[in-house]
Amino acid sequence: MLRTLCGGGGRFFRLGPSLVPLRQSPRRSLPQQSAPAVPPAVGRWLLACSGAVAGAVVLGGVTRLTESGLSMVDWHLVKEMKPPRTQQEWEAEFQKYQQFPEFKILNHDMTLTEFKFIWYMEYSHRMWGRVVGLAYILPAAYFWRKGWLSRPMKGRVLALCGLVCFQGLLGWYMVKSGLEEKPDSHDIPRVSQYRLAAHLGSALVLYSASLWTGLSLLLPRHQLHETRQLLQLRHFAHGTTALIFLTALSGAFVAGLDAGLVYNSFPKMGERWIPDDLLAFSPTLRNIFENPTTVQFDHRILGIASVTAVTALYLFSRKISLPHRTRMAVTSLLAVAWVQVGLGISTLLLYVPTPLAATHQSGSLALLSVALWLMSELRRMPK
């Protein structure tokens, strides 16, 4: 006789003297709601922002090369957006500049016309910085209000907007170091190389984060076979990108100390591979950041190490089957690295002409960009 019984949270039927459990249908689990996809417009916005930051970096380099950075001796967020227009206003601005060390020591015979040139250079850099700030903040507010930003993306966008504001304040903090009176110093007035490196470093972080996030949103991940060689290539690419970043940052110390003008020969420094004054300062650690000879030597070593690492990365990648787009990124990295080395050597041998030096600085951004592109191509698929 067949009878259904219930008990103990289960259902059974009797078949003769024994009880046999009924098979229960599995419970249906509700589908988990995934985070909403970020629209491509956000990725394109971040790429545009990274381009604006790159423009600010290049313009800042030209401002430094033309020795224009100390021409504006005060800072106002809104007031200084209106440049002098009348002859009287220009003369008043020039008189303010004459009260500071750069005019007294270096430019004491400067004319008003010459002053206008360096003033407009610094003015252009500052105004472009404000454009960059608005390019981040206004679209970020729009995308936030539209609900186009996922929760993780909101954190990134807030960090980027905070960093761009910090960058503006850091720029003025850097300029102030060149306006200070230094009675015990007989050196040419210049901004602190430490503050210059901090200003450039934060700009590079802002640029890299914006570019990386934009590429991550716009470029689909590849279905790569996770082999041991691919894992090694990924780690190699990360290390090479870090080395390229460090080399670019060391260029700030070269610019801040005019270290490109001390040994204008290559591959030797003068008649020696290692110059006599490499460790002239005491304590020894000061040489790394304050001795122009050591700063140039370090930049050379980092540049050579970077191009060597890129070449080795390219040769290693030839052993691995990679998608076409990834292969393009590796090949582009090799080409840009060697062009950048050629620009650096030419800049040195020709005593740092402004157009060539500015191109060399732009090349460092191009090299960093391609390295980040390659890292984006080698991303893992999400589990």
Short mmCIF file of C-alpha atoms in Angstrom, two decimals:
data_model
loop_
_atom_site.label_atom_id
_atom_site.label_comp_id
_atom_site.label_asym_id
_atom_site.label_seq_id
_atom_site.Cartn_x
_atom_site.Cartn_y
_atom_site.Cartn_z
CA MET A 1 0.00 0.00 0.00
CA LEU A 2 1.34 3.46 -0.97
CA ARG A 3 0.81 6.26 1.54
CA THR A 4 2.42 9.72 1.76
CA LEU A 5 3.65 10.82 5.18
CA CYS A 6 4.98 14.20 6.41
CA GLY A 7 7.31 14.77 9.30
CA GLY A 8 10.61 16.28 10.39
CA GLY A 9 10.50 18.87 7.65
CA GLY A 10 10.49 16.18 4.89
CA ARG A 11 8.00 14.19 2.82
CA PHE A 12 8.08 10.39 2.62
CA PHE A 13 5.95 7.69 1.09
CA ARG A 14 5.46 4.21 2.54
CA LEU A 15 6.35 1.36 0.26
CA GLY A 16 5.64 -1.78 2.21
CA PRO A 17 7.29 -1.68 5.61
CA SER A 18 9.91 0.99 4.74
CA LEU A 19 9.86 4.72 4.29
CA VAL A 20 11.37 6.27 1.14
CA PRO A 21 12.04 10.03 0.99
CA LEU A 22 10.46 12.00 -1.82
CA ARG A 23 12.87 13.97 -4.08
CA GLN A 24 12.41 17.65 -3.40
CA SER A 25 12.64 20.18 -6.18
CA PRO A 26 15.60 22.55 -5.68
CA ARG A 27 14.83 26.03 -4.43
CA ARG A 28 15.02 28.70 -7.02
CA SER A 29 17.61 31.34 -6.09
CA LEU A 30 16.91 34.91 -7.03
CA PRO A 31 19.33 36.26 -9.64
CA GLN A 32 21.96 38.55 -8.11
CA GLN A 33 21.82 42.09 -9.32
CA SER A 34 25.17 43.09 -10.81
CA ALA A 35 26.50 46.62 -10.65
CA PRO A 36 25.21 48.75 -13.51
CA ALA A 37 27.60 49.10 -16.42
CA VAL A 38 29.30 52.47 -16.66
CA PRO A 39 28.40 54.14 -20.00
CA PRO A 40 31.21 54.58 -22.57
CA ALA A 41 30.73 58.35 -22.33
CA VAL A 42 32.41 58.23 -18.90
CA GLY A 43 35.44 56.47 -20.39
CA ARG A 44 35.70 58.99 -23.20
CA TRP A 45 35.44 61.84 -20.68
CA LEU A 46 38.33 60.41 -18.65
CA LEU A 47 40.47 60.01 -21.76
CA ALA A 48 39.76 63.65 -22.65
CA CYS A 49 40.72 64.66 -19.10
CA SER A 50 43.99 62.75 -19.35
CA GLY A 51 44.71 64.61 -22.60
CA ALA A 52 44.05 67.91 -20.85
CA VAL A 53 46.45 66.95 -18.05
CA ALA A 54 49.08 66.01 -20.65
CA GLY A 55 48.67 69.46 -22.19
CA ALA A 56 49.18 71.07 -18.78
CA VAL A 57 52.35 69.03 -18.19
CA VAL A 58 53.81 70.00 -21.56
CA LEU A 59 52.87 73.67 -21.11
CA GLY A 60 54.37 73.62 -17.63
CA GLY A 61 57.59 72.22 -19.06
CA VAL A 62 57.78 74.99 -21.65
CA THR A 63 57.10 77.54 -18.90
CA ARG A 64 60.02 76.13 -16.94
CA LEU A 65 62.32 76.03 -19.98
CA THR A 66 61.60 79.68 -20.83
CA GLU A 67 62.14 80.65 -17.16
CA SER A 68 58.65 82.12 -17.00
CA GLY A 69 57.33 80.40 -13.89
CA LEU A 70 58.18 83.18 -11.42
CA SER A 71 56.72 86.05 -13.43
CA MET A 72 53.38 86.03 -11.59
CA VAL A 73 54.22 86.75 -7.96
CA ASP A 74 50.81 86.20 -6.36
CA TRP A 75 47.94 83.75 -6.69
CA HIS A 76 44.19 84.37 -6.81
CA LEU A 77 41.70 81.79 -7.97
CA VAL A 78 39.40 84.25 -9.78
CA LYS A 79 41.02 87.68 -9.67
CA GLU A 80 44.06 86.77 -11.75
CA MET A 81 41.91 85.36 -14.58
CA LYS A 82 41.73 88.90 -15.98
CA PRO A 83 45.15 89.88 -17.40
CA PRO A 84 46.47 93.49 -17.38
CA ARG A 85 45.12 95.54 -20.27
CA THR A 86 46.30 99.13 -19.96
CA GLN A 87 49.88 100.37 -19.90
CA GLN A 88 49.41 101.43 -16.30
CA GLU A 89 48.26 97.95 -15.26
CA TRP A 90 51.23 96.34 -17.01
CA GLU A 91 53.69 98.69 -15.32
CA ALA A 92 52.14 97.95 -11.93
CA GLU A 93 52.49 94.20 -12.58
CA PHE A 94 56.09 94.67 -13.71
CA GLN A 95 56.90 96.66 -10.56
CA LYS A 96 55.62 93.79 -8.41
CA TYR A 97 57.93 91.39 -10.26
CA GLN A 98 60.89 93.74 -9.74
CA GLN A 99 60.64 93.30 -5.98
CA PHE A 100 61.60 89.61 -6.13
CA PRO A 101 64.97 87.83 -6.45
CA GLU A 102 64.64 86.66 -10.07
CA PHE A 103 64.52 90.23 -11.37
CA LYS A 104 67.18 91.53 -8.99
CA ILE A 105 69.71 88.78 -9.70
CA LEU A 106 68.91 87.40 -13.17
CA ASN A 107 66.65 89.78 -15.12
CA HIS A 108 67.62 93.24 -13.84
CA ASP A 109 67.88 94.56 -17.41
CA MET A 110 64.56 93.08 -18.60
CA THR A 111 62.23 95.34 -20.57
CA LEU A 112 58.46 95.50 -20.21
CA THR A 113 58.01 93.77 -23.56
CA GLU A 114 60.19 90.86 -22.43
CA PHE A 115 58.29 90.71 -19.16
CA LYS A 116 54.98 90.43 -21.01
CA PHE A 117 56.22 87.30 -22.80
CA ILE A 118 57.17 85.40 -19.64
CA TRP A 119 54.06 86.67 -17.85
CA TYR A 120 51.77 85.35 -20.58
CA MET A 121 53.58 82.00 -20.52
CA GLU A 122 52.86 81.55 -16.81
CA TYR A 123 49.37 82.97 -17.23
CA SER A 124 48.60 80.41 -19.96
CA HIS A 125 49.77 77.58 -17.72
CA ARG A 126 47.62 78.75 -14.83
CA MET A 127 44.54 79.27 -16.97
CA TRP A 128 44.96 75.86 -18.56
CA GLY A 129 45.12 74.40 -15.05
CA ARG A 130 41.73 75.95 -14.31
CA VAL A 131 40.33 74.49 -17.52
CA VAL A 132 41.59 71.06 -16.42
CA GLY A 133 39.89 71.47 -13.06
CA LEU A 134 36.56 72.35 -14.67
CA ALA A 135 36.96 69.47 -17.15
CA TYR A 136 37.01 67.08 -14.19
CA ILE A 137 34.52 68.64 -11.79
CA LEU A 138 31.62 69.72 -14.03
CA PRO A 139 31.17 66.47 -16.02
CA ALA A 140 31.69 64.47 -12.81
CA ALA A 141 28.77 66.30 -11.21
CA TYR A 142 26.63 65.69 -14.32
CA PHE A 143 27.41 61.95 -14.51
CA TRP A 144 26.83 61.59 -10.77
CA ARG A 145 23.42 63.27 -11.00
CA LYS A 146 22.47 61.10 -13.98
CA GLY A 147 23.31 57.96 -12.03
CA TRP A 148 25.87 56.82 -14.59
CA LEU A 149 28.60 56.10 -12.04
CA SER A 150 28.79 52.79 -10.21
CA ARG A 151 29.74 52.82 -6.55
CA PRO A 152 33.44 51.97 -7.19
CA MET A 153 33.56 54.54 -10.00
CA LYS A 154 32.21 57.22 -7.68
CA GLY A 155 35.17 56.66 -5.39
CA ARG A 156 37.61 56.94 -8.28
CA VAL A 157 36.00 60.10 -9.61
CA LEU A 158 36.05 61.73 -6.19
CA ALA A 159 39.73 60.87 -5.83
CA LEU A 160 40.53 62.32 -9.27
CA CYS A 161 38.65 65.56 -8.56
CA GLY A 162 40.38 65.87 -5.20
CA LEU A 163 43.76 65.28 -6.80
CA VAL A 164 43.23 67.94 -9.48
CA CYS A 165 42.38 70.51 -6.77
CA PHE A 166 45.42 69.46 -4.75
CA GLN A 167 47.55 69.83 -7.88
CA GLY A 168 46.62 73.50 -8.21
CA LEU A 169 47.54 74.26 -4.61
CA LEU A 170 50.79 72.34 -4.97
CA GLY A 171 51.67 74.43 -8.02
CA TRP A 172 51.47 77.66 -6.05
CA TYR A 173 53.39 76.09 -3.16
CA MET A 174 56.12 75.28 -5.68
CA VAL A 175 56.19 78.82 -7.12
CA LYS A 176 56.47 80.35 -3.64
CA SER A 177 59.79 78.56 -3.12
CA GLY A 178 61.29 80.55 -6.00
CA LEU A 179 60.04 83.89 -4.69
CA GLU A 180 61.70 83.64 -1.29
CA GLU A 181 64.74 85.77 -0.45
CA LYS A 182 67.83 83.63 0.26
CA PRO A 183 70.58 85.94 1.56
CA ASP A 184 73.10 83.10 2.02
CA SER A 185 72.69 81.78 -1.52
CA HIS A 186 74.46 83.09 -4.63
CA ASP A 187 72.64 80.70 -6.95
CA ILE A 188 70.17 81.67 -9.67
CA PRO A 189 66.64 82.00 -8.19
CA ARG A 190 64.65 78.86 -8.98
CA VAL A 191 61.86 76.82 -7.49
CA SER A 192 62.68 73.97 -5.14
CA GLN A 193 63.45 70.81 -7.09
CA TYR A 194 61.65 68.84 -4.38
CA ARG A 195 58.43 70.82 -4.85
CA LEU A 196 58.83 70.67 -8.63
CA ALA A 197 59.13 66.87 -8.44
CA ALA A 198 56.06 66.71 -6.19
CA HIS A 199 54.10 68.92 -8.64
CA LEU A 200 55.10 66.83 -11.64
CA GLY A 201 54.65 63.56 -9.76
CA SER A 202 51.08 64.37 -8.75
CA ALA A 203 50.32 65.41 -12.33
CA LEU A 204 51.68 62.08 -13.60
CA VAL A 205 49.58 60.19 -11.05
CA LEU A 206 46.48 62.14 -12.12
CA TYR A 207 47.26 61.51 -15.79
CA SER A 208 47.98 57.81 -15.31
CA ALA A 209 44.87 57.18 -13.19
CA SER A 210 42.61 58.98 -15.66
CA LEU A 211 44.09 57.22 -18.68
CA TRP A 212 44.03 53.79 -17.03
CA THR A 213 40.40 54.15 -15.91
CA GLY A 214 39.32 55.42 -19.33
CA LEU A 215 41.05 52.56 -21.13
CA SER A 216 39.58 50.03 -18.70
CA LEU A 217 36.08 51.28 -19.49
CA LEU A 218 36.48 51.43 -23.26
CA LEU A 219 38.76 48.53 -24.19
CA PRO A 220 37.27 45.03 -23.75
CA ARG A 221 39.43 42.45 -22.02
CA HIS A 222 41.02 39.73 -24.13
CA GLN A 223 40.35 36.02 -23.56
CA LEU A 224 43.98 35.19 -22.80
CA HIS A 225 45.19 31.74 -21.79
CA GLU A 226 46.61 32.15 -18.29
CA THR A 227 49.94 30.45 -18.87
CA ARG A 228 53.08 30.88 -16.81
CA GLN A 229 54.71 32.90 -19.59
CA LEU A 230 51.73 35.27 -19.78
CA LEU A 231 51.89 35.80 -16.01
CA GLN A 232 55.60 36.63 -16.32
CA LEU A 233 54.90 39.02 -19.20
CA ARG A 234 52.21 40.79 -17.14
CA HIS A 235 54.56 41.24 -14.19
CA PHE A 236 57.34 42.37 -16.55
CA ALA A 237 55.03 45.00 -18.08
CA HIS A 238 54.05 46.31 -14.64
CA GLY A 239 57.67 46.63 -13.56
CA THR A 240 58.66 48.34 -16.81
CA THR A 241 55.84 50.86 -16.45
CA ALA A 242 56.97 51.66 -12.90
CA LEU A 243 60.52 52.19 -14.17
CA ILE A 244 59.28 54.52 -16.93
CA PHE A 245 57.29 56.51 -14.35
CA LEU A 246 60.35 56.82 -12.10
CA THR A 247 62.51 57.97 -15.03
CA ALA A 248 59.98 60.66 -15.94
CA LEU A 249 59.86 61.80 -12.31
CA SER A 250 63.66 62.03 -12.15
CA GLY A 251 63.43 64.49 -15.04
CA ALA A 252 61.88 66.97 -12.59
CA PHE A 253 65.13 67.04 -10.62
CA VAL A 254 67.09 67.50 -13.86
CA ALA A 255 64.87 70.47 -14.77
CA GLY A 256 64.84 71.92 -11.27
CA LEU A 257 68.65 71.99 -11.01
CA ASP A 258 69.36 72.74 -14.71
CA ALA A 259 71.32 69.48 -14.61
CA GLY A 260 71.07 69.10 -18.38
CA LEU A 261 73.72 71.81 -18.75
CA VAL A 262 76.56 70.31 -16.69
CA TYR A 263 77.87 67.45 -18.89
CA ASN A 264 76.81 67.82 -22.51
CA SER A 265 78.43 64.68 -23.86
CA PHE A 266 77.36 61.08 -24.37
CA PRO A 267 77.94 58.25 -23.54
CA LYS A 268 80.70 59.55 -21.25
CA MET A 269 80.30 62.48 -18.89
CA GLY A 270 83.16 64.65 -20.04
CA GLU A 271 86.18 62.39 -20.33
CA ARG A 272 85.03 59.86 -17.75
CA TRP A 273 82.33 57.24 -17.39
CA ILE A 274 81.86 58.23 -13.74
CA PRO A 275 82.61 61.94 -13.09
CA ASP A 276 84.82 63.03 -10.21
CA ASP A 277 82.16 65.24 -8.62
CA LEU A 278 79.49 62.52 -8.52
CA LEU A 279 79.53 62.46 -4.69
CA ALA A 280 80.85 65.96 -4.00
CA PHE A 281 78.15 66.88 -1.45
CA SER A 282 78.05 65.79 2.16
CA PRO A 283 76.22 63.87 3.50
CA THR A 284 76.24 61.47 0.55
CA LEU A 285 72.46 61.20 0.31
CA ARG A 286 72.21 64.90 -0.65
CA ASN A 287 73.91 64.16 -3.97
CA ILE A 288 70.95 62.15 -5.24
CA PHE A 289 68.60 65.14 -5.06
CA GLU A 290 70.81 68.25 -4.95
CA ASN A 291 74.00 67.59 -6.93
CA PRO A 292 73.37 68.42 -10.63
CA THR A 293 76.05 65.93 -11.73
CA THR A 294 74.52 63.08 -9.73
CA VAL A 295 70.99 63.99 -10.83
CA GLN A 296 72.01 63.88 -14.50
CA PHE A 297 73.94 60.62 -13.94
CA ASP A 298 70.90 59.02 -12.29
CA HIS A 299 68.60 60.18 -15.10
CA ARG A 300 70.95 58.65 -17.67
CA ILE A 301 71.04 55.33 -15.80
CA LEU A 302 67.25 55.26 -15.42
CA GLY A 303 66.77 56.10 -19.11
CA ILE A 304 69.14 53.34 -20.21
CA ALA A 305 67.49 50.89 -17.81
CA SER A 306 64.04 51.81 -19.16
CA VAL A 307 64.90 51.29 -22.82
CA THR A 308 66.71 48.04 -21.93
CA ALA A 309 63.66 46.79 -20.05
CA VAL A 310 61.34 47.73 -22.90
CA THR A 311 63.55 45.94 -25.44
CA ALA A 312 63.72 42.83 -23.25
CA LEU A 313 59.94 42.96 -22.78
CA TYR A 314 59.45 43.07 -26.54
CA LEU A 315 61.78 40.13 -27.15
CA PHE A 316 60.09 38.08 -24.42
CA SER A 317 56.63 38.84 -25.84
CA ARG A 318 57.67 37.30 -29.17
CA LYS A 319 57.54 33.89 -27.49
CA ILE A 320 53.87 34.27 -26.58
CA SER A 321 50.79 34.21 -28.80
CA LEU A 322 49.10 37.57 -28.26
CA PRO A 323 46.06 39.27 -29.83
CA HIS A 324 46.74 41.74 -32.62
CA ARG A 325 45.92 44.80 -30.52
CA THR A 326 48.21 43.65 -27.71
CA ARG A 327 51.00 42.98 -30.19
CA MET A 328 50.55 46.53 -31.52
CA ALA A 329 50.94 47.91 -27.99
CA VAL A 330 54.20 46.01 -27.41
CA THR A 331 55.66 47.11 -30.74
CA SER A 332 54.60 50.72 -30.18
CA LEU A 333 56.23 50.70 -26.75
CA LEU A 334 59.53 49.59 -28.27
CA ALA A 335 59.40 52.28 -30.99
CA VAL A 336 58.47 55.13 -28.63
CA ALA A 337 61.16 54.08 -26.12
CA TRP A 338 63.97 54.30 -28.67
CA VAL A 339 62.67 57.59 -30.08
CA GLN A 340 62.60 58.97 -26.52
CA VAL A 341 66.22 57.91 -25.94
CA GLY A 342 67.22 59.64 -29.18
CA LEU A 343 65.43 62.82 -28.10
CA GLY A 344 67.12 62.75 -24.70
CA ILE A 345 70.62 62.33 -26.12
CA SER A 346 70.01 65.04 -28.73
CA THR A 347 68.70 67.43 -26.07
CA LEU A 348 71.83 66.86 -24.02
CA LEU A 349 74.32 67.23 -26.86
CA LEU A 350 72.69 70.42 -28.17
CA TYR A 351 72.67 72.15 -24.75
CA VAL A 352 68.94 71.82 -24.06
CA PRO A 353 67.22 73.88 -26.79
CA THR A 354 63.67 74.67 -25.71
CA PRO A 355 61.79 73.02 -28.64
CA LEU A 356 63.79 69.80 -28.38
CA ALA A 357 63.64 69.69 -24.59
CA ALA A 358 59.85 70.20 -24.67
CA THR A 359 59.55 67.39 -27.22
CA HIS A 360 61.63 65.13 -24.97
CA GLN A 361 59.33 65.86 -22.06
CA SER A 362 56.29 65.14 -24.23
CA GLY A 363 57.97 61.89 -25.25
CA SER A 364 58.06 60.77 -21.62
CA LEU A 365 54.28 61.14 -21.46
CA ALA A 366 53.88 59.27 -24.74
CA LEU A 367 56.06 56.43 -23.46
CA LEU A 368 54.13 56.23 -20.18
CA SER A 369 50.86 56.24 -22.12
CA VAL A 370 51.83 53.29 -24.32
CA ALA A 371 53.07 51.37 -21.27
CA LEU A 372 49.67 51.89 -19.59
CA TRP A 373 47.95 50.81 -22.80
CA LEU A 374 49.95 47.57 -22.76
CA MET A 375 49.06 46.97 -19.12
CA SER A 376 45.40 47.46 -20.01
CA GLU A 377 45.71 44.92 -22.84
CA LEU A 378 47.15 42.32 -20.44
CA ARG A 379 44.39 42.60 -17.82
CA ARG A 380 42.96 39.39 -16.40
CA MET A 381 39.43 38.34 -17.17
CA PRO A 382 37.17 38.74 -14.10
CA LYS A 383 36.39 35.47 -12.33
#
